Short mmCIF file of C-alpha atoms in Angstrom, two decimals:
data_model
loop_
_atom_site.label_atom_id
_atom_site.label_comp_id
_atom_site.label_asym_id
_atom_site.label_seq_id
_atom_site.Cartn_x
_atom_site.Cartn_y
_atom_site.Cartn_z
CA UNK T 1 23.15 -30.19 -22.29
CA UNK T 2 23.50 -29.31 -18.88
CA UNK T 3 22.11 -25.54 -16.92
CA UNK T 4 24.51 -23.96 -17.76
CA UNK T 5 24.79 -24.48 -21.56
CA UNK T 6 25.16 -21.35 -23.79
CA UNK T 7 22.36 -21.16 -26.27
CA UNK T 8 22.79 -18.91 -29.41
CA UNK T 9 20.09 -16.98 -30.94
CA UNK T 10 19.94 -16.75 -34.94
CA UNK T 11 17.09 -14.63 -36.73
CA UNK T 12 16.94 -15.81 -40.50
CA UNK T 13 16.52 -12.59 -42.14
CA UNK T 14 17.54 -13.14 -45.85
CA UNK T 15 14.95 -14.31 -47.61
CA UNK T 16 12.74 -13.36 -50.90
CA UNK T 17 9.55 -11.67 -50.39
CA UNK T 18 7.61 -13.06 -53.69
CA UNK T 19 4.50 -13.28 -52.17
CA UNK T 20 4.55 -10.11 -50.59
CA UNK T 21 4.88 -7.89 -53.66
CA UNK T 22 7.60 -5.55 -54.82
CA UNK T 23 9.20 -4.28 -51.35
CA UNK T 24 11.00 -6.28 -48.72
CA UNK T 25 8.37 -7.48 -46.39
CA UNK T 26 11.00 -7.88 -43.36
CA UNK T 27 10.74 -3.88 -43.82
CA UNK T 28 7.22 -3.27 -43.62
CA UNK T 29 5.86 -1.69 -40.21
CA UNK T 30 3.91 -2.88 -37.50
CA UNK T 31 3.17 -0.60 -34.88
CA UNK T 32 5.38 1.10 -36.55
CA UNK T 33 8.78 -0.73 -36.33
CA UNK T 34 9.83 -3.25 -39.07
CA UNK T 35 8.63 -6.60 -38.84
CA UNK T 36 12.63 -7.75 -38.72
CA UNK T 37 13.51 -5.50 -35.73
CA UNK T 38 10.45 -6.80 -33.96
CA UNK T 39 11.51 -10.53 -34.54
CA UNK T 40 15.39 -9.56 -33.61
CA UNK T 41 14.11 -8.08 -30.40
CA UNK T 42 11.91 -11.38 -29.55
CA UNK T 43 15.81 -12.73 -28.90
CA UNK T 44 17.60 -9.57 -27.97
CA UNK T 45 15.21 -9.33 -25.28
CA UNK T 46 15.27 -13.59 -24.38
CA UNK T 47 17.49 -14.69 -21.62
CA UNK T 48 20.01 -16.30 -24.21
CA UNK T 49 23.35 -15.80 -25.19
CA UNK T 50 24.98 -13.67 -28.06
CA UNK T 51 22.29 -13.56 -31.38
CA UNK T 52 22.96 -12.82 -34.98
CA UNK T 53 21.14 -12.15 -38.21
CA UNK T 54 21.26 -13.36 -41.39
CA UNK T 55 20.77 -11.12 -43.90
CA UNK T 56 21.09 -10.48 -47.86
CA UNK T 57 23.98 -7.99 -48.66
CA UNK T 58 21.87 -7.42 -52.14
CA UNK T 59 19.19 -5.37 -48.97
CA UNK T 60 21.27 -3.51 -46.64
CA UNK T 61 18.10 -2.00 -45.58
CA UNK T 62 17.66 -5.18 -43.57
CA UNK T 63 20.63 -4.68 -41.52
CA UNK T 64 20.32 -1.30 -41.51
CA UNK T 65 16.48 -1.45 -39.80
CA UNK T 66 18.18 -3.46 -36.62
CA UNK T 67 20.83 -0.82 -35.77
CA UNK T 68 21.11 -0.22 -32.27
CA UNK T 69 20.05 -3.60 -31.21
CA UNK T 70 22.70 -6.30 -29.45
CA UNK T 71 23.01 -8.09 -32.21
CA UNK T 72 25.20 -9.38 -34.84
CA UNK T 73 24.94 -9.26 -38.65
CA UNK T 74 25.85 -12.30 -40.71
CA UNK T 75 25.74 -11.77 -44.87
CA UNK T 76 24.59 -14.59 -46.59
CA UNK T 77 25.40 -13.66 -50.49
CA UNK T 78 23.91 -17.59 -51.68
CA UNK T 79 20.49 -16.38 -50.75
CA UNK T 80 19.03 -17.43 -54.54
CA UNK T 81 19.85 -20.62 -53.39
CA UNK T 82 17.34 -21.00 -50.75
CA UNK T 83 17.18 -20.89 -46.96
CA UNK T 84 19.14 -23.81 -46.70
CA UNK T 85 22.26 -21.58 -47.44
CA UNK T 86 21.31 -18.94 -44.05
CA UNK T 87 21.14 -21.82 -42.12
CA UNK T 88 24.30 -22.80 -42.56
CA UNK T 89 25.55 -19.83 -41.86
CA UNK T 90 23.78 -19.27 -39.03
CA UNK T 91 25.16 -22.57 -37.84
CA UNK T 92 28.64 -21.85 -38.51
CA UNK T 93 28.25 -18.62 -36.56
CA UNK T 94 26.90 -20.08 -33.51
CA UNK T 95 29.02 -23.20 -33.04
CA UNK T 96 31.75 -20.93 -32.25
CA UNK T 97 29.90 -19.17 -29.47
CA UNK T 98 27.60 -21.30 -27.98
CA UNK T 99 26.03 -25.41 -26.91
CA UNK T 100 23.11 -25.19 -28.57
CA UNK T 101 20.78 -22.30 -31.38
CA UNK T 102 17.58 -20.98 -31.20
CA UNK T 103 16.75 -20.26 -35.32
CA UNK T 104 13.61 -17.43 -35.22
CA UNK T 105 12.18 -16.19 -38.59
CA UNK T 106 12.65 -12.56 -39.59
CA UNK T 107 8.76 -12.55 -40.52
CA UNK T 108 7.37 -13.55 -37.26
CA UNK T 109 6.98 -10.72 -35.59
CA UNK T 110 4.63 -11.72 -32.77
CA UNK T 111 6.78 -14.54 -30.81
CA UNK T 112 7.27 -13.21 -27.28
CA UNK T 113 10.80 -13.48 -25.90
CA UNK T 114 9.07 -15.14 -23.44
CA UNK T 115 8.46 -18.14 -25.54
CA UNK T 116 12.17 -18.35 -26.13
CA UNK T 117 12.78 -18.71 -22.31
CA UNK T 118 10.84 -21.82 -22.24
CA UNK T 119 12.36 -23.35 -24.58
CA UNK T 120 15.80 -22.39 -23.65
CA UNK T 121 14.01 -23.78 -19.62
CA UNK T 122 12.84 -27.15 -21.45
CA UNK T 123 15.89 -27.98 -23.09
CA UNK T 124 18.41 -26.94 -20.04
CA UNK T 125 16.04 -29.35 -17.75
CA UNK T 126 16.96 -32.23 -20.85
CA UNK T 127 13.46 -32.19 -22.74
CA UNK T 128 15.03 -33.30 -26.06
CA UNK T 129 17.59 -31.94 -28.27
CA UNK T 130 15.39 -30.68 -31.05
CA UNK T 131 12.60 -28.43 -29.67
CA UNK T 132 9.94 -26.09 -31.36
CA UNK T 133 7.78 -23.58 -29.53
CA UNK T 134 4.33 -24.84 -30.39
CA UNK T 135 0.96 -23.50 -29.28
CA UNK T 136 -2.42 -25.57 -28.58
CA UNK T 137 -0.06 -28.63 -29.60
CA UNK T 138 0.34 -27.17 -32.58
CA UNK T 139 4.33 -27.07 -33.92
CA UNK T 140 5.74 -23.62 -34.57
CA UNK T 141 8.79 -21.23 -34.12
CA UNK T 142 11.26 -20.63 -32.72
CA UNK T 143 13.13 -23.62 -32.99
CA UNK T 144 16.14 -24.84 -30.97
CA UNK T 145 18.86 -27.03 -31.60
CA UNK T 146 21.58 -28.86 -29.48
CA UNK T 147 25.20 -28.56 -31.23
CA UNK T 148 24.79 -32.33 -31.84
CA UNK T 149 22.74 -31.24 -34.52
CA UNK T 150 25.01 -28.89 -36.38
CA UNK T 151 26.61 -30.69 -39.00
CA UNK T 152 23.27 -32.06 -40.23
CA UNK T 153 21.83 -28.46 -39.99
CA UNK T 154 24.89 -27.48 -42.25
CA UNK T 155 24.53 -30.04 -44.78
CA UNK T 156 20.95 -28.95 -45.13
CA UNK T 157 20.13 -28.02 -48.50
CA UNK T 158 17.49 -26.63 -51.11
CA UNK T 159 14.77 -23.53 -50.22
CA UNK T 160 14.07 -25.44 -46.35
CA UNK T 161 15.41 -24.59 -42.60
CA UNK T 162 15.85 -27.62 -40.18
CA UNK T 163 12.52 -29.26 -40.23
CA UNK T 164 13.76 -32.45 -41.80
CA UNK T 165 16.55 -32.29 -39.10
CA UNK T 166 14.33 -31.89 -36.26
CA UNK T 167 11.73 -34.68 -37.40
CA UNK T 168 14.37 -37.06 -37.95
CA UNK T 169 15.73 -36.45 -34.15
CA UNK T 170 14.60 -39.24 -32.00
CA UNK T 171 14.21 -36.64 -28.54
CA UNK T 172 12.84 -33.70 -30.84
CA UNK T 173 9.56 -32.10 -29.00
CA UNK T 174 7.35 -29.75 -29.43
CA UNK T 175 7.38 -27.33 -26.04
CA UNK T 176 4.14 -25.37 -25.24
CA UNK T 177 4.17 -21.54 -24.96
CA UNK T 178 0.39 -20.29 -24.76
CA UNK T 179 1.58 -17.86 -27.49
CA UNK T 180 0.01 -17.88 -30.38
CA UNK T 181 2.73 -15.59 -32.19
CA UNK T 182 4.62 -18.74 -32.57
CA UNK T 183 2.54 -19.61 -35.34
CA UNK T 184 1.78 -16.25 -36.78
CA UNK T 185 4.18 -15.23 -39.97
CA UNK T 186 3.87 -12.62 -42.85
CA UNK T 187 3.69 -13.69 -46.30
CA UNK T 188 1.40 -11.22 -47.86
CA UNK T 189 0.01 -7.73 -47.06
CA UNK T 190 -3.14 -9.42 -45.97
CA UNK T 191 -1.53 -11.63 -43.37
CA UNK T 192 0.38 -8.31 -42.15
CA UNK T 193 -2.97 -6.27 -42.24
CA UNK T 194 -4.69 -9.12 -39.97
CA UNK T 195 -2.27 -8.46 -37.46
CA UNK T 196 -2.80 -4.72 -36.82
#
């Protein structure tokens, strides 16, 4: 890693929304804009590189809800088979274009972009290869990763992201924001009422 390192953003956008009911949760509306376009714009609007989404083609909806933003859309068609599968393909996206990824979760629609600046800051200053945003020393997300970290990212498998890669990391560290949002997801309609 050095300052100048290109870092990647990817917003996992393809999952299920059991818990949330029948519709798409990534679609529902918070101050009214969808919860996905409010997570894509936490990296859109971080001092990072190119940033892409990965969506289900089976919910076009998705993709169609961040039009107009700087971003690019990434179909993921394995989504039954867990978020393993968008993670992969998230990774084989960015190590075309870019050092290191930051992976942000399409239901998190409170991270600042600010929080992705410091850890983008901590890991260009050598902090650790494996760093989450975390908040009153609590872990959370965003998440970034160092390219030396992309083949075990893609040979992640089963319904989990990168957690197992970044606990096994011996540098990993948690970097402290001050934002809460980096702990705040949406799994129901209560946890998305709580937040209005």
């Amino acid at each position: 890693m050095t300052a100048d390192s290109t870092v990647a953003g990817v917003l996992l956008a393809a999952g299920d929304s059991d818990r949330f009911g029948e519709r798409n949760k990534l679609l529902a509306t918070l101050d009214g804009e969808p919860l996905v376009r409010r997570a894509a714009r936490t990296l859109t609007d971080a001092e990072i590189g190119p940033v892409a989404a990965v969506i289900d083609p089976e919910s076009p909806t998705v993709g169609d809800a961040l039009a107009g933003l700087d971003i690019a859309v990434v179909e993921n068609p394995d989504t039954t088979a867990g978020q393993a599968t968008s993670v992969r393909r998230g990774v084989a996206w960015a190590r075309e274009r870019a050092d290191a990824v930051v992976f942000a979760l399409g239901d998190m629609p409170r991270v600042a972009p600010e929080s992705v600046d410091r850890l983008v800051g901590a890991y260009r200053d050598g902090r650790g290869s494996a760093l989450a945003a975390g908040c009153e020393g609590r872990r959370g997300n965003p998440v970034l990763f160092d390219g030396r970290h992309f083949d075990a990212l893609a040979a992640v498998e089963g319904d989990t992201g990168g957690r197992a890669v970044f606990e096994n990391a011996d540098d990993a560290a948690v970097v402290e924001t001050g934002d809460p949002g980096v702990r705040v997801d949406v799994d129901t309609p209560g946890d998305l009422d709580g937040l209005r």
